[in-house]
PDB file of C-alpha atoms in Angstrom:
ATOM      1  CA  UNK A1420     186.271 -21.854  61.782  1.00  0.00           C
ATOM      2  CA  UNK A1421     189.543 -20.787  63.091  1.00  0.00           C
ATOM      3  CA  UNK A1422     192.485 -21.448  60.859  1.00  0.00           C
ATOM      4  CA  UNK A1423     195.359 -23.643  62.277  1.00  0.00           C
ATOM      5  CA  UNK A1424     198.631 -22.184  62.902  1.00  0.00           C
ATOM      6  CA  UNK A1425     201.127 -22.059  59.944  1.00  0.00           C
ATOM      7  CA  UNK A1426     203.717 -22.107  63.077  1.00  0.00           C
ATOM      8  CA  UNK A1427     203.988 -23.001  66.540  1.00  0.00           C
ATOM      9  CA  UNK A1428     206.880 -21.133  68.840  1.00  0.00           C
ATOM     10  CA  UNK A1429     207.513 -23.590  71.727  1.00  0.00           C
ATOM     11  CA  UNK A1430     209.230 -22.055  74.865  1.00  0.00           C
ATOM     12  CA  UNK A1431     209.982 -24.187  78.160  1.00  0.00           C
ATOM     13  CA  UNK A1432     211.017 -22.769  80.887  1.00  0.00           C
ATOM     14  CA  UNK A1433     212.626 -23.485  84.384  1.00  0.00           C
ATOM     15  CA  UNK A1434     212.863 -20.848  87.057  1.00  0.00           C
ATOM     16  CA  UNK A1435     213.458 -18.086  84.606  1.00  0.00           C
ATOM     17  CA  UNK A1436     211.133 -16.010  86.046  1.00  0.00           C
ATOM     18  CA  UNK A1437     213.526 -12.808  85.488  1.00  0.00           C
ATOM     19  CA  UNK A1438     213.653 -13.219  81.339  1.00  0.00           C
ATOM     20  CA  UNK A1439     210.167 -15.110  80.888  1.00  0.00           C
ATOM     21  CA  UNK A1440     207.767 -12.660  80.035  1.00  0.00           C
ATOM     22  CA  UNK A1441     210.300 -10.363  77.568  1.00  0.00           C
ATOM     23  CA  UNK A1442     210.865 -13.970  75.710  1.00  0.00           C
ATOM     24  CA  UNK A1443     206.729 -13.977  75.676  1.00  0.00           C
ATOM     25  CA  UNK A1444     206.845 -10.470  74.583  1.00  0.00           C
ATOM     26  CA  UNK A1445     208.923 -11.027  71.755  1.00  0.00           C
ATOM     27  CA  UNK A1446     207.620 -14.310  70.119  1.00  0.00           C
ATOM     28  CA  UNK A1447     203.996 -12.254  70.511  1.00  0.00           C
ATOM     29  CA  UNK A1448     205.882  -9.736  67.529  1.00  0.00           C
ATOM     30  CA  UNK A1449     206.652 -12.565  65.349  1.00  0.00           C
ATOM     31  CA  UNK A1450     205.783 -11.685  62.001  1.00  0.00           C
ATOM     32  CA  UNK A1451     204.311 -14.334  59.706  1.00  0.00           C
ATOM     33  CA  UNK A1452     202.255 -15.126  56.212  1.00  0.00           C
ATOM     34  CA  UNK A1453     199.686 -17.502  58.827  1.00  0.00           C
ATOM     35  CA  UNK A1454     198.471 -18.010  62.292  1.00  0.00           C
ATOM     36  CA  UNK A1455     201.221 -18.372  65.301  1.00  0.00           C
ATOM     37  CA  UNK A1456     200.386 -19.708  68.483  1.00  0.00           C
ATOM     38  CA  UNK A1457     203.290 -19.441  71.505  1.00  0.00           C
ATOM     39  CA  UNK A1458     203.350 -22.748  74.503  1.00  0.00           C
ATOM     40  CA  UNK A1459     205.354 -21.887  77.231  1.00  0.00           C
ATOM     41  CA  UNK A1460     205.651 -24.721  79.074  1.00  0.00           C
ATOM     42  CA  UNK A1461     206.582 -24.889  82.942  1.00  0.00           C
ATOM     43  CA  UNK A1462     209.127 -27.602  83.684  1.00  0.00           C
ATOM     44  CA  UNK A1463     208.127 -26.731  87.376  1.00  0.00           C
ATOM     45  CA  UNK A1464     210.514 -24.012  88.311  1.00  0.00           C
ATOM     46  CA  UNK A1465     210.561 -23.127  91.744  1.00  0.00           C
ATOM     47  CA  UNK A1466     210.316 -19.516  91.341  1.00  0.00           C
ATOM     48  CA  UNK A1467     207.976 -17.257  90.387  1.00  0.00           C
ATOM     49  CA  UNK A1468     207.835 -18.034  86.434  1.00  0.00           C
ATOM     50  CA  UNK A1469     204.952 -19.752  85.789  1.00  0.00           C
ATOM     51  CA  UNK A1470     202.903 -16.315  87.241  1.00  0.00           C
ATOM     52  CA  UNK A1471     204.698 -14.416  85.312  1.00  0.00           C
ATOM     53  CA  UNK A1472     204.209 -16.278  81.986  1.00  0.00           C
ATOM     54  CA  UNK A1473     200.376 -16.069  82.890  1.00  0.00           C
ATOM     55  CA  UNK A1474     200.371 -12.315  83.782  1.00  0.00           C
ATOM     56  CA  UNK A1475     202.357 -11.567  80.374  1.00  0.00           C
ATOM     57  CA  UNK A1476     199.889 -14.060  78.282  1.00  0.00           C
ATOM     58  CA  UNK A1477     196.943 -12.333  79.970  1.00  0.00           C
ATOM     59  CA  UNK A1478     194.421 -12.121  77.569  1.00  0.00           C
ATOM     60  CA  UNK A1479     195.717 -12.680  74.387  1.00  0.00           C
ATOM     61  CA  UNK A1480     194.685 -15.341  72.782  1.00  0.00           C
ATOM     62  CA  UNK A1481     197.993 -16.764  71.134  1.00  0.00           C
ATOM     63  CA  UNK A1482     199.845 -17.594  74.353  1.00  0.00           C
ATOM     64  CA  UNK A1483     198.729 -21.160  76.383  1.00  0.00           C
ATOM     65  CA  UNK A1484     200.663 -21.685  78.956  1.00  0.00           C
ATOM     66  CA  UNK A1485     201.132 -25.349  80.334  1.00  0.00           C
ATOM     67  CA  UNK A1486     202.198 -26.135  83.807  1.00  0.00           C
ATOM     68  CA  UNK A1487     204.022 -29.047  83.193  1.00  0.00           C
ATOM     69  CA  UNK A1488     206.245 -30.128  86.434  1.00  0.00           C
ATOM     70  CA  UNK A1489     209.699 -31.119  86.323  1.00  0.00           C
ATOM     71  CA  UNK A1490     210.027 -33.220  83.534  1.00  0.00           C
ATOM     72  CA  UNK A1491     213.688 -32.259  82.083  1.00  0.00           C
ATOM     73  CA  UNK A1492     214.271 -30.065  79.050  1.00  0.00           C
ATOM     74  CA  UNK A1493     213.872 -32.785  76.554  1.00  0.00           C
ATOM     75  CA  UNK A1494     210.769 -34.155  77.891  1.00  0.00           C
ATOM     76  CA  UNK A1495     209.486 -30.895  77.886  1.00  0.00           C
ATOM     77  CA  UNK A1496     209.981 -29.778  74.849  1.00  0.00           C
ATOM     78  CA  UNK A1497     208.563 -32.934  73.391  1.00  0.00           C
ATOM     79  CA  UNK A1498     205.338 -32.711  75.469  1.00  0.00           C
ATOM     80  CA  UNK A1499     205.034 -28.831  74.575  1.00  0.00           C
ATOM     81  CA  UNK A1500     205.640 -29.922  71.053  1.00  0.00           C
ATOM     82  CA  UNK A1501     203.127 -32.504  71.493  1.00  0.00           C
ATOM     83  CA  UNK A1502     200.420 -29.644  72.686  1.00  0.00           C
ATOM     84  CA  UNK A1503     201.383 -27.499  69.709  1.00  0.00           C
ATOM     85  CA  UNK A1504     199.252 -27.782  66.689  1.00  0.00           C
ATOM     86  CA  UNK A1505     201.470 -25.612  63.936  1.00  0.00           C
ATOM     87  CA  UNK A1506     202.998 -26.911  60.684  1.00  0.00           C
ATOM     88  CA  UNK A1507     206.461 -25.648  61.707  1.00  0.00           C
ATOM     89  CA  UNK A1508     207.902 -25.554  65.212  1.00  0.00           C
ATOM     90  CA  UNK A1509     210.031 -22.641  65.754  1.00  0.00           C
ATOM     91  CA  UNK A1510     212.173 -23.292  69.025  1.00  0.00           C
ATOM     92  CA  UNK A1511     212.973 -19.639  71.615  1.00  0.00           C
ATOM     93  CA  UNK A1512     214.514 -20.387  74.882  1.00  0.00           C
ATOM     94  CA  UNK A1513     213.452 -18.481  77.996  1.00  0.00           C
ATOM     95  CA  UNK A1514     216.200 -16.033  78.404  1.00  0.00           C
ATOM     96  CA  UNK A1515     216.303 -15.572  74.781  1.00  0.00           C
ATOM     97  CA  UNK A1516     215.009 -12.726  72.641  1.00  0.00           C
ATOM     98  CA  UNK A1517     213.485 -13.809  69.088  1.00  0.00           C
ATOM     99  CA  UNK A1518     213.118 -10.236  66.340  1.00  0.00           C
ATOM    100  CA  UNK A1519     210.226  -9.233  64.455  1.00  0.00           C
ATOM    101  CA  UNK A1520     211.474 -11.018  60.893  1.00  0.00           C
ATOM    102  CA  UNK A1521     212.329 -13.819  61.853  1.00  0.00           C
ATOM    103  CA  UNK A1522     209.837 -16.321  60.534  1.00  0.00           C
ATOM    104  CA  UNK A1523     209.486 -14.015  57.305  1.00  0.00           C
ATOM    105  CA  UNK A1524     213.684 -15.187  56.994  1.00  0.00           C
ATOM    106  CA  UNK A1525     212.820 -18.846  57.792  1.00  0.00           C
ATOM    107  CA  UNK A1526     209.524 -20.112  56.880  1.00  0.00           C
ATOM    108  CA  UNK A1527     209.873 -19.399  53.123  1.00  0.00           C
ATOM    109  CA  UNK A1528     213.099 -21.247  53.230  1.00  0.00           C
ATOM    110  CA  UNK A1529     211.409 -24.192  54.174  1.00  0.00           C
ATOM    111  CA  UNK A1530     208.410 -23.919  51.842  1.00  0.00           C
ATOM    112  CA  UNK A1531     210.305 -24.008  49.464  1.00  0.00           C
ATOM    113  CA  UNK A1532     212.379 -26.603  49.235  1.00  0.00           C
ATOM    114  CA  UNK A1533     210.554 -30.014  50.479  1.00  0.00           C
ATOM    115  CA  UNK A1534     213.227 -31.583  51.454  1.00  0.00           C
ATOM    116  CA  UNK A1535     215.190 -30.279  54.452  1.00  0.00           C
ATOM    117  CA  UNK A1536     213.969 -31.184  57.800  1.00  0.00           C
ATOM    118  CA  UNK A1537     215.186 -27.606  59.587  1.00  0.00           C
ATOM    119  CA  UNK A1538     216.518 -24.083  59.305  1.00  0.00           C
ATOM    120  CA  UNK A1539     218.268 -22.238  61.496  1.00  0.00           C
ATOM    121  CA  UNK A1540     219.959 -18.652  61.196  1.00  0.00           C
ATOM    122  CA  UNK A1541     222.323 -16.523  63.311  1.00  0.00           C
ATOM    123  CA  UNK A1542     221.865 -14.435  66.779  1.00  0.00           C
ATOM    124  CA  UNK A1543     224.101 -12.176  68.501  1.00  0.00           C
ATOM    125  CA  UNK A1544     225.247 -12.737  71.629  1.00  0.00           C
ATOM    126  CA  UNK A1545     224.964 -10.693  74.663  1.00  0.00           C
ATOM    127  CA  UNK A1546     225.360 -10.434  78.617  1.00  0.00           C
ATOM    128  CA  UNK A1547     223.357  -8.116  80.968  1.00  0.00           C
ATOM    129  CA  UNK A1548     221.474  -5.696  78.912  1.00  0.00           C
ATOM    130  CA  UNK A1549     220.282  -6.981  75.351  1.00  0.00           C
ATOM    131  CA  UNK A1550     221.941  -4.570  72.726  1.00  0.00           C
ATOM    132  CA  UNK A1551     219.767  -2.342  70.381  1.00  0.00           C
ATOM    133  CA  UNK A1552     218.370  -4.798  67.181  1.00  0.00           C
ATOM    134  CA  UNK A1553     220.372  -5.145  63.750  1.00  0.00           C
ATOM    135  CA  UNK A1554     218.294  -3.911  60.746  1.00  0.00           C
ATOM    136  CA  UNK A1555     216.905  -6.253  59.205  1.00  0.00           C
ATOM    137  CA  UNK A1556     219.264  -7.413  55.607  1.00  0.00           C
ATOM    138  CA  UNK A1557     217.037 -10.631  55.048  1.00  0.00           C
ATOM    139  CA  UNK A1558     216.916  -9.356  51.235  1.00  0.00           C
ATOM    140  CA  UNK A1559     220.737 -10.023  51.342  1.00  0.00           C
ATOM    141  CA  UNK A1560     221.203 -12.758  53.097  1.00  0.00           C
ATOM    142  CA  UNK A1561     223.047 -16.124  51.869  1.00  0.00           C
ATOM    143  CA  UNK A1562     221.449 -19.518  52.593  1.00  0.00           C
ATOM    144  CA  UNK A1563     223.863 -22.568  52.714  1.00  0.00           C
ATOM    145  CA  UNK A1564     223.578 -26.288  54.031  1.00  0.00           C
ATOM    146  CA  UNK A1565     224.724 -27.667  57.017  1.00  0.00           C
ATOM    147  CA  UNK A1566     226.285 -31.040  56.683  1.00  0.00           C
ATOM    148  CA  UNK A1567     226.507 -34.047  58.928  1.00  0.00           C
ATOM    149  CA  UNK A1568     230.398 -33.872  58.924  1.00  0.00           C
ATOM    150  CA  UNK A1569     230.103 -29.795  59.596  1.00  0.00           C
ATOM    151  CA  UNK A1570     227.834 -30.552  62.428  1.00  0.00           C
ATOM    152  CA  UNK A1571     229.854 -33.325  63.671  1.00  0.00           C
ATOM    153  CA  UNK A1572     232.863 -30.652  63.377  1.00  0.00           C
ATOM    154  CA  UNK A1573     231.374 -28.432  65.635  1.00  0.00           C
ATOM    155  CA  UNK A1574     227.729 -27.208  66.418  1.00  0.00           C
ATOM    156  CA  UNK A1575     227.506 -23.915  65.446  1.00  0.00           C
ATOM    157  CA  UNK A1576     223.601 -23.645  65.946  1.00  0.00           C
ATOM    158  CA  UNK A1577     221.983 -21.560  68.105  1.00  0.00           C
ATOM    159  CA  UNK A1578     218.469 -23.411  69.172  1.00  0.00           C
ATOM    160  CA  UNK A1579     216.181 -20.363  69.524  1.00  0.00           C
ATOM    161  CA  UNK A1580     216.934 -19.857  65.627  1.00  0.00           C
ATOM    162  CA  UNK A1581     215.962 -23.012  64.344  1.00  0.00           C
ATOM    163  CA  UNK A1582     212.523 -23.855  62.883  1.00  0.00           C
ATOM    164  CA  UNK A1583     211.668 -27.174  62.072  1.00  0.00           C
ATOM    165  CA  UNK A1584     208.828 -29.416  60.500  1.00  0.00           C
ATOM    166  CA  UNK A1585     206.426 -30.879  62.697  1.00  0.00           C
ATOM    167  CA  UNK A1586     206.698 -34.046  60.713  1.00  0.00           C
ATOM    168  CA  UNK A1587     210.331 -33.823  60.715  1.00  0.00           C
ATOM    169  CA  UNK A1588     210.405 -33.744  64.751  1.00  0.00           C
ATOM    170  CA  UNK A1589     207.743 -37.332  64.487  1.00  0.00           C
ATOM    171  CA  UNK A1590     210.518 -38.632  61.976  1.00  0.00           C
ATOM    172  CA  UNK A1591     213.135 -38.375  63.763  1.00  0.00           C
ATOM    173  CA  UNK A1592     211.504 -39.127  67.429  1.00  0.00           C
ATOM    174  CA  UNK A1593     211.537 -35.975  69.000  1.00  0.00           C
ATOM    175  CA  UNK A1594     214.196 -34.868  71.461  1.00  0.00           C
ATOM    176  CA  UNK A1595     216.225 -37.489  72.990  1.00  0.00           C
ATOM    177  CA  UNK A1596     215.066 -38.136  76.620  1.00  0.00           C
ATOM    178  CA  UNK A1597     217.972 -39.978  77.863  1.00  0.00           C
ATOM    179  CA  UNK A1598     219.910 -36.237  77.817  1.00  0.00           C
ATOM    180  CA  UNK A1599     219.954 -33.712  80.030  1.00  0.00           C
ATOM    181  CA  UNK A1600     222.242 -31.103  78.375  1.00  0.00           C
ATOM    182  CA  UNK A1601     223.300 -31.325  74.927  1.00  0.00           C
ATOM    183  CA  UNK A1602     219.550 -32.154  73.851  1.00  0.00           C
ATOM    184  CA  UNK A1603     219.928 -29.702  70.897  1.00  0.00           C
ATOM    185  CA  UNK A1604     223.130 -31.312  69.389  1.00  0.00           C
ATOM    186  CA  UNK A1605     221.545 -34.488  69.561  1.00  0.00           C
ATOM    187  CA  UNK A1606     218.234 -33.376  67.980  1.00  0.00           C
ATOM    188  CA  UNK A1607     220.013 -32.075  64.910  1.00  0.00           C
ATOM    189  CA  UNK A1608     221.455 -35.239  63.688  1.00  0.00           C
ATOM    190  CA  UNK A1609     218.165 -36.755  64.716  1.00  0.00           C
ATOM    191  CA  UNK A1610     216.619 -34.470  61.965  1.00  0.00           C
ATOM    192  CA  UNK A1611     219.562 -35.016  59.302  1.00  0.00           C
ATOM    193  CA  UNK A1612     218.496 -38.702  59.403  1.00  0.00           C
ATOM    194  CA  UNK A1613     215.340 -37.232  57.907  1.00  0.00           C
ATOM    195  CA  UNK A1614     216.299 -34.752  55.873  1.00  0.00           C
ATOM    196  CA  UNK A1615     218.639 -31.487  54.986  1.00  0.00           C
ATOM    197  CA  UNK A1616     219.522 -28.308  57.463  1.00  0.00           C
ATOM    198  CA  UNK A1617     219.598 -25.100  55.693  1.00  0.00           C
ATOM    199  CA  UNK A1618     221.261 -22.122  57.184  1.00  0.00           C
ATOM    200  CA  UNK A1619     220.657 -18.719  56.739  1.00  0.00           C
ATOM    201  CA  UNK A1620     223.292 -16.112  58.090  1.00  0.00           C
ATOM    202  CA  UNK A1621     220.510 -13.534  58.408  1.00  0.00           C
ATOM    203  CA  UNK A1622     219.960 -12.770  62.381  1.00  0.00           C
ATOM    204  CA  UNK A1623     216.928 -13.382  63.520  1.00  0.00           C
ATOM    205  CA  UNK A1624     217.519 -13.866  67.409  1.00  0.00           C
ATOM    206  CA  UNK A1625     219.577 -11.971  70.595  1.00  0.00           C
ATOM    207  CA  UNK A1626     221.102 -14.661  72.721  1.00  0.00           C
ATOM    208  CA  UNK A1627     221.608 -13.696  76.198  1.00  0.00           C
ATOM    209  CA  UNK A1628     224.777 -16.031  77.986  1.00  0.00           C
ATOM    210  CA  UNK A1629     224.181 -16.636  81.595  1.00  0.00           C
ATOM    211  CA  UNK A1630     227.360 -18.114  83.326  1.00  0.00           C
ATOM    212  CA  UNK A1631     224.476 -18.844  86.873  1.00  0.00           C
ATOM    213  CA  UNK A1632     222.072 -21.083  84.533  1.00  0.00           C
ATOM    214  CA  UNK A1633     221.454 -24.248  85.221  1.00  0.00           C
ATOM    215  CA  UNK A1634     223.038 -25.600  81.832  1.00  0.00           C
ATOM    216  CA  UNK A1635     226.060 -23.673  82.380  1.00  0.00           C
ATOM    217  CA  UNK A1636     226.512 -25.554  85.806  1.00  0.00           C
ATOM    218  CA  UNK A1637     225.675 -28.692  84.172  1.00  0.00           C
ATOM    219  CA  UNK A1638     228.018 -27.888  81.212  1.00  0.00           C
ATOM    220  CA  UNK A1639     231.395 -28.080  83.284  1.00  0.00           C
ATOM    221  CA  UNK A1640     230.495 -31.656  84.816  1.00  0.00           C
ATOM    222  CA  UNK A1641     229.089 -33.372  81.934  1.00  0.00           C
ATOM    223  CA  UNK A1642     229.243 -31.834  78.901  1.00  0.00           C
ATOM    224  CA  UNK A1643     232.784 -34.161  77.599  1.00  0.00           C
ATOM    225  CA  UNK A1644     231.417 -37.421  78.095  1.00  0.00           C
ATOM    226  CA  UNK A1645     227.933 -36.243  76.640  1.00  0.00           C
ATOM    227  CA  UNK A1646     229.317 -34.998  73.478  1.00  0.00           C
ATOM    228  CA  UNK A1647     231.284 -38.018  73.026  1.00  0.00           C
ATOM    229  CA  UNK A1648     227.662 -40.073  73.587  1.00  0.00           C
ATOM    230  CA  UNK A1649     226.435 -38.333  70.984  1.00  0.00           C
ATOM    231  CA  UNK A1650     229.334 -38.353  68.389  1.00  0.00           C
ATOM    232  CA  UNK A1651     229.891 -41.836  68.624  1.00  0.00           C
ATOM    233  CA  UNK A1652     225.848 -42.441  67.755  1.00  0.00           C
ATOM    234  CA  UNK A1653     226.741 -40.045  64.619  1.00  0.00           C
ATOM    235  CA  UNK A1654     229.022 -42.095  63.607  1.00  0.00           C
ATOM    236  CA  UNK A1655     227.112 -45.366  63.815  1.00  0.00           C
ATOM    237  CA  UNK A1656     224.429 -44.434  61.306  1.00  0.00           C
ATOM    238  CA  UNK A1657     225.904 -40.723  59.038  1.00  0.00           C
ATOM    239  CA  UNK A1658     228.544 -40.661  57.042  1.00  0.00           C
ATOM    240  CA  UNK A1659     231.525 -38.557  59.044  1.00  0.00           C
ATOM    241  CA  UNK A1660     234.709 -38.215  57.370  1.00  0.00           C
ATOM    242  CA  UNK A1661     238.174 -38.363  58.965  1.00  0.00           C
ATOM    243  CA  UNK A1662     238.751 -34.286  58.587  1.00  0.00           C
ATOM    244  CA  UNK A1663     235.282 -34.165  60.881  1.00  0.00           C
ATOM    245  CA  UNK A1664     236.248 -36.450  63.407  1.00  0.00           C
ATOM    246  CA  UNK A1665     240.142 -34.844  63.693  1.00  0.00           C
ATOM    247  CA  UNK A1666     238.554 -31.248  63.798  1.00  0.00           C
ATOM    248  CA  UNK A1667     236.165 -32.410  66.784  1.00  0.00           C
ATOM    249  CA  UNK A1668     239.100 -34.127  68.363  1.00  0.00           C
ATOM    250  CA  UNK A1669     240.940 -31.432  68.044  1.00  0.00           C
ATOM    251  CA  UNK A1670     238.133 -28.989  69.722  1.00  0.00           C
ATOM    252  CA  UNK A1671     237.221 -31.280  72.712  1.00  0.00           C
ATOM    253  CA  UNK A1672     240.807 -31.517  73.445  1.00  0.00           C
ATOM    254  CA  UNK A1673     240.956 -27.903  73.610  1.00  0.00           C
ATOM    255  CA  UNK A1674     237.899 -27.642  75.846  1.00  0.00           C
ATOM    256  CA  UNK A1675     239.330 -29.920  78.360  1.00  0.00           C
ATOM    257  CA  UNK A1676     242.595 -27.837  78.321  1.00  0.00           C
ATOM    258  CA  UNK A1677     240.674 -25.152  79.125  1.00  0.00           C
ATOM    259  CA  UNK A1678     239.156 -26.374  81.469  1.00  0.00           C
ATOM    260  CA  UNK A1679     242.124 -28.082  83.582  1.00  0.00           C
ATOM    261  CA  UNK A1680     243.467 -24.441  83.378  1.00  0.00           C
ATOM    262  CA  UNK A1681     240.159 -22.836  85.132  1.00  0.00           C
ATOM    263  CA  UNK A1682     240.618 -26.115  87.895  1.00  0.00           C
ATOM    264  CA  UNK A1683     243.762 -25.275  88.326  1.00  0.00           C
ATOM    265  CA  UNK A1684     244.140 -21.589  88.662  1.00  0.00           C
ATOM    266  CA  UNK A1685     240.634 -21.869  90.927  1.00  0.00           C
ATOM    267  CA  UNK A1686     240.966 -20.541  94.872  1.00  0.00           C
ATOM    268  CA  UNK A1687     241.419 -23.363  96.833  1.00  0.00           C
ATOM    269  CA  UNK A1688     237.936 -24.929  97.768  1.00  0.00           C
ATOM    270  CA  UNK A1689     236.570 -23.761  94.819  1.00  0.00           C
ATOM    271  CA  UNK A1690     236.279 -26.874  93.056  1.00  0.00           C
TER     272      UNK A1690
END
């Protein structure tokens, strides 16, 4: 009888046929102490990504690919969760680039200590061509917690490093639907409501930033009132200290400066 999957890497995807099947190609090197099985899931892009997730998963057996329809990023990742049958959920968004070690960093973390809900550990970021891998210094990395009031602060998480327990993600009620960007902000407290985030500052993950996406559009027109959504649910049930809520006042305020500059400064029309 086949053995179950120690971990599940969950990718959705929406019209990212250009960066699909290298995401595909690099979860398929994910080296772990168990079974891994990869879901891409199809939130019914328009392009051609769905064939090219099933010509990249061609035969090998780890890769199922769902199509899905437009359901939202949140929805999706809950019902590719939902599809997945691993112990731990490691999250890779389409565009993004996982390495080799990654779940050797991570899932150990997690084993052994009961408690936290999540880990997550550190990518670099790139545009255009992805830069040449780090060595790998897992031996030497340091491990630290992330707090409520840290988080609160400022997310400094990048999703397609974090790894989570299945039960954790049914604890806390999977991704909240009701958002459309910001989902992985407001997943995180989600999970501190069920236990501790551990971070890890090994990298594990190349991050590509795409100014065209569709969450970068989305991100100048509703990412203020969003964030503010989800702070002032924080609040309501964790503990956030004044320092917290001054530093994240402080950061939003900076945000909207910058972006009243970029209004202003734009060519006429451009708005």
């Amino acid at each position: 009888m086949a053995q179950s999957p120690l971990v599940s890497v969950v990718i959705t995807a929406f019209d990212a046929q250009e960066h699909v099947a290298r995401a595909l190609r690099s979860a398929a090197t994910l080296d772990a102490d168990g079974p891994v099985e990869i879901i891409l899931f199809d939130d019914g892009s328009t392009d051609g990504t769905l064939a090219a997730a099933r010509a990249e998963a061609g035969d090998e057996p780890r890769i199922h690919v769902i199509k899905g329809g437009r359901q939202g990023r949140a929805k999706a990742l809950n019902k590719a969760i939902t599809a997945s049958t691993g112990h731990f959920i490691a999250i890779l968004d389409a565009d993004d680039i996982a390495l080799p070690h990654r779940l050797r960093v991570t899932v150990p973390i997690l084993q052994a200590e009961p408690e936290l809900a999540m880990v997550c550990s550190e990518a670099i970021v790139f545009e255009g061509t992805p830069p040449q891998p780090p060595a790998e210094t897992s031996a030497l990395a340091q491990t630290d917690r992330i707090t409520p009031a840290m988080l609160y602060a400022s997310n400094r998480i990048t999703h397609s490093t974090v790894l989570f327990r299945r039960s954790a993600w049914e604890q806390a009620g999977g991704y909240d639907e009701r958002f459309d960007i910001c989902i992985d902000y407001a997943f995180y407290f989600r999970l501190l409501r069920a236990g501790g985030i551990a971070h890890t500052d090994a990298v594990t993950c190349l991050r590509e930033r795409r100014e065209d996406s569709y969450f970068a559009v989305k991100h100048r027109r509703d990412y203020a009132d969003t964030l503010s959504r989800i702070r002032t649910e924080a609040r309501d049930t964790l503990s956030i200290p004044l320092w917290a809520r001054l530093a994240a006042a402080a950061r939003s305020f900076r945000l909207s400066m910058r972006h009243l500059g970029a209004l202003l400064h734009a060519p006429s029309g451009a708005a």
